[in-house]
Amino acid sequence: MIPVLSFFTVYYDYRKYNNAGEFTKNSVEISVNYYYDKNNSKYNPNWIAEEFGQQTLDELNAFLDNLEAEGRAQAKRIGKLVALSFLIIILIALIILFIVFILL
């Protein structure tokens, strides 16, 4: 009975107050917007090169490029493994269905 009442409470709140998933009473919503154009004068794109040297910036860029390439390669390997796993599961299911329907 409690799950039914809980569901009804959430459903009623959603239908009456349009608050999905939470029960509220006299709520206030505050949102803050952040725009980058207000702070463009504070941003220095050459900060790393000025503070730590051009060599450090080059090393950091090379490291980040290498990290991105490794991440893409790993994502491809994971995608291939997932596809192969689904293929194996489907083949096993087909073999089991074949055995059940043909042999029985």
PDB file of C-alpha atoms in Angstrom, residues 11-104:
ATOM      1  CA  TYR A  11       2.246  11.669  -9.665  1.00  0.00           C
ATOM      2  CA  TYR A  12      -0.049  14.259  -8.076  1.00  0.00           C
ATOM      3  CA  ASP A  13       2.866  16.617  -7.485  1.00  0.00           C
ATOM      4  CA  TYR A  14       3.990  16.211 -11.082  1.00  0.00           C
ATOM      5  CA  ARG A  15       0.511  16.839 -12.491  1.00  0.00           C
ATOM      6  CA  LYS A  16      -0.389  19.769 -10.216  1.00  0.00           C
ATOM      7  CA  TYR A  17       2.950  21.562  -9.715  1.00  0.00           C
ATOM      8  CA  ASN A  18       5.039  20.074 -12.561  1.00  0.00           C
ATOM      9  CA  ASN A  19       7.840  19.015 -10.208  1.00  0.00           C
ATOM     10  CA  ALA A  20       9.040  15.677 -11.518  1.00  0.00           C
ATOM     11  CA  GLY A  21      10.224  13.274  -8.845  1.00  0.00           C
ATOM     12  CA  GLU A  22      10.025  15.505  -5.803  1.00  0.00           C
ATOM     13  CA  PHE A  23       7.286  16.676  -3.496  1.00  0.00           C
ATOM     14  CA  THR A  24       7.426  20.419  -2.850  1.00  0.00           C
ATOM     15  CA  LYS A  25       5.386  23.071  -1.154  1.00  0.00           C
ATOM     16  CA  ASN A  26       5.911  26.795  -1.733  1.00  0.00           C
ATOM     17  CA  SER A  27       9.231  26.301  -3.494  1.00  0.00           C
ATOM     18  CA  VAL A  28      11.406  28.977  -5.071  1.00  0.00           C
ATOM     19  CA  GLU A  29      13.770  28.274  -7.952  1.00  0.00           C
ATOM     20  CA  ILE A  30      16.893  30.385  -8.365  1.00  0.00           C
ATOM     21  CA  SER A  31      19.165  30.125 -11.393  1.00  0.00           C
ATOM     22  CA  VAL A  32      22.517  31.768 -11.986  1.00  0.00           C
ATOM     23  CA  ASN A  33      23.849  32.350 -15.480  1.00  0.00           C
ATOM     24  CA  TYR A  34      27.563  32.676 -16.096  1.00  0.00           C
ATOM     25  CA  TYR A  35      28.787  34.357 -19.247  1.00  0.00           C
ATOM     26  CA  TYR A  36      32.389  34.148 -20.324  1.00  0.00           C
ATOM     27  CA  ASP A  37      32.310  37.465 -22.159  1.00  0.00           C
ATOM     28  CA  LYS A  38      32.181  39.325 -18.815  1.00  0.00           C
ATOM     29  CA  ASN A  39      35.528  37.800 -17.836  1.00  0.00           C
ATOM     30  CA  ASN A  40      37.396  37.856 -21.136  1.00  0.00           C
ATOM     31  CA  SER A  41      39.596  40.688 -19.872  1.00  0.00           C
ATOM     32  CA  LYS A  42      40.826  38.409 -17.053  1.00  0.00           C
ATOM     33  CA  TYR A  43      41.680  35.459 -19.307  1.00  0.00           C
ATOM     34  CA  ASN A  44      45.228  35.193 -20.618  1.00  0.00           C
ATOM     35  CA  PRO A  45      45.644  32.370 -23.144  1.00  0.00           C
ATOM     36  CA  ASN A  46      49.451  32.668 -22.935  1.00  0.00           C
ATOM     37  CA  TRP A  47      49.591  32.377 -19.146  1.00  0.00           C
ATOM     38  CA  ILE A  48      51.303  28.975 -19.069  1.00  0.00           C
ATOM     39  CA  ALA A  49      53.962  30.075 -21.563  1.00  0.00           C
ATOM     40  CA  GLU A  50      54.594  33.326 -19.675  1.00  0.00           C
ATOM     41  CA  GLU A  51      54.750  31.772 -16.202  1.00  0.00           C
ATOM     42  CA  PHE A  52      56.397  28.410 -16.889  1.00  0.00           C
ATOM     43  CA  GLY A  53      58.090  28.815 -20.271  1.00  0.00           C
ATOM     44  CA  GLN A  54      57.368  27.775 -23.830  1.00  0.00           C
ATOM     45  CA  GLN A  55      58.957  24.346 -23.334  1.00  0.00           C
ATOM     46  CA  THR A  56      56.484  23.483 -20.573  1.00  0.00           C
ATOM     47  CA  LEU A  57      53.585  24.596 -22.774  1.00  0.00           C
ATOM     48  CA  ASP A  58      54.840  22.418 -25.636  1.00  0.00           C
ATOM     49  CA  GLU A  59      55.222  19.428 -23.293  1.00  0.00           C
ATOM     50  CA  LEU A  60      51.722  19.970 -21.919  1.00  0.00           C
ATOM     51  CA  ASN A  61      50.201  20.232 -25.400  1.00  0.00           C
ATOM     52  CA  ALA A  62      52.034  17.071 -26.520  1.00  0.00           C
ATOM     53  CA  PHE A  63      50.839  15.225 -23.404  1.00  0.00           C
ATOM     54  CA  LEU A  64      47.227  16.317 -23.936  1.00  0.00           C
ATOM     55  CA  ASP A  65      47.314  15.364 -27.630  1.00  0.00           C
ATOM     56  CA  ASN A  66      48.766  11.963 -26.717  1.00  0.00           C
ATOM     57  CA  LEU A  67      46.131  11.494 -24.011  1.00  0.00           C
ATOM     58  CA  GLU A  68      43.355  12.289 -26.487  1.00  0.00           C
ATOM     59  CA  ALA A  69      44.747   9.822 -29.040  1.00  0.00           C
ATOM     60  CA  GLU A  70      45.060   7.097 -26.395  1.00  0.00           C
ATOM     61  CA  GLY A  71      41.491   7.746 -25.250  1.00  0.00           C
ATOM     62  CA  ARG A  72      40.157   7.406 -28.786  1.00  0.00           C
ATOM     63  CA  ALA A  73      42.091   4.177 -29.330  1.00  0.00           C
ATOM     64  CA  GLN A  74      40.825   2.750 -26.047  1.00  0.00           C
ATOM     65  CA  ALA A  75      37.238   3.735 -26.882  1.00  0.00           C
ATOM     66  CA  LYS A  76      37.552   1.913 -30.223  1.00  0.00           C
ATOM     67  CA  ARG A  77      38.858  -1.221 -28.484  1.00  0.00           C
ATOM     68  CA  ILE A  78      36.043  -1.123 -25.937  1.00  0.00           C
ATOM     69  CA  GLY A  79      33.464  -0.645 -28.698  1.00  0.00           C
ATOM     70  CA  LYS A  80      34.831  -3.639 -30.598  1.00  0.00           C
ATOM     71  CA  LEU A  81      34.809  -5.793 -27.457  1.00  0.00           C
ATOM     72  CA  VAL A  82      31.215  -4.828 -26.656  1.00  0.00           C
ATOM     73  CA  ALA A  83      30.113  -5.589 -30.220  1.00  0.00           C
ATOM     74  CA  LEU A  84      31.925  -8.935 -30.128  1.00  0.00           C
ATOM     75  CA  SER A  85      30.318  -9.770 -26.773  1.00  0.00           C
ATOM     76  CA  PHE A  86      26.830  -9.045 -28.124  1.00  0.00           C
ATOM     77  CA  LEU A  87      27.569 -11.134 -31.202  1.00  0.00           C
ATOM     78  CA  ILE A  88      28.681 -14.064 -29.049  1.00  0.00           C
ATOM     79  CA  ILE A  89      25.586 -13.757 -26.847  1.00  0.00           C
ATOM     80  CA  ILE A  90      23.308 -13.689 -29.900  1.00  0.00           C
ATOM     81  CA  LEU A  91      25.055 -16.722 -31.403  1.00  0.00           C
ATOM     82  CA  ILE A  92      24.732 -18.652 -28.144  1.00  0.00           C
ATOM     83  CA  ALA A  93      21.033 -17.740 -27.935  1.00  0.00           C
ATOM     84  CA  LEU A  94      20.486 -18.889 -31.532  1.00  0.00           C
ATOM     85  CA  ILE A  95      22.284 -22.171 -30.873  1.00  0.00           C
ATOM     86  CA  ILE A  96      20.186 -22.776 -27.761  1.00  0.00           C
ATOM     87  CA  LEU A  97      16.968 -21.982 -29.659  1.00  0.00           C
ATOM     88  CA  PHE A  98      18.043 -24.278 -32.488  1.00  0.00           C
ATOM     89  CA  ILE A  99      18.755 -27.095 -30.045  1.00  0.00           C
ATOM     90  CA  VAL A 100      15.469 -26.601 -28.190  1.00  0.00           C
ATOM     91  CA  PHE A 101      13.221 -26.421 -31.272  1.00  0.00           C
ATOM     92  CA  ILE A 102      14.955 -28.982 -33.484  1.00  0.00           C
ATOM     93  CA  LEU A 103      15.809 -31.636 -30.945  1.00  0.00           C
ATOM     94  CA  LEU A 104      12.631 -31.498 -28.894  1.00  0.00           C
TER      95      LEU A 104
END
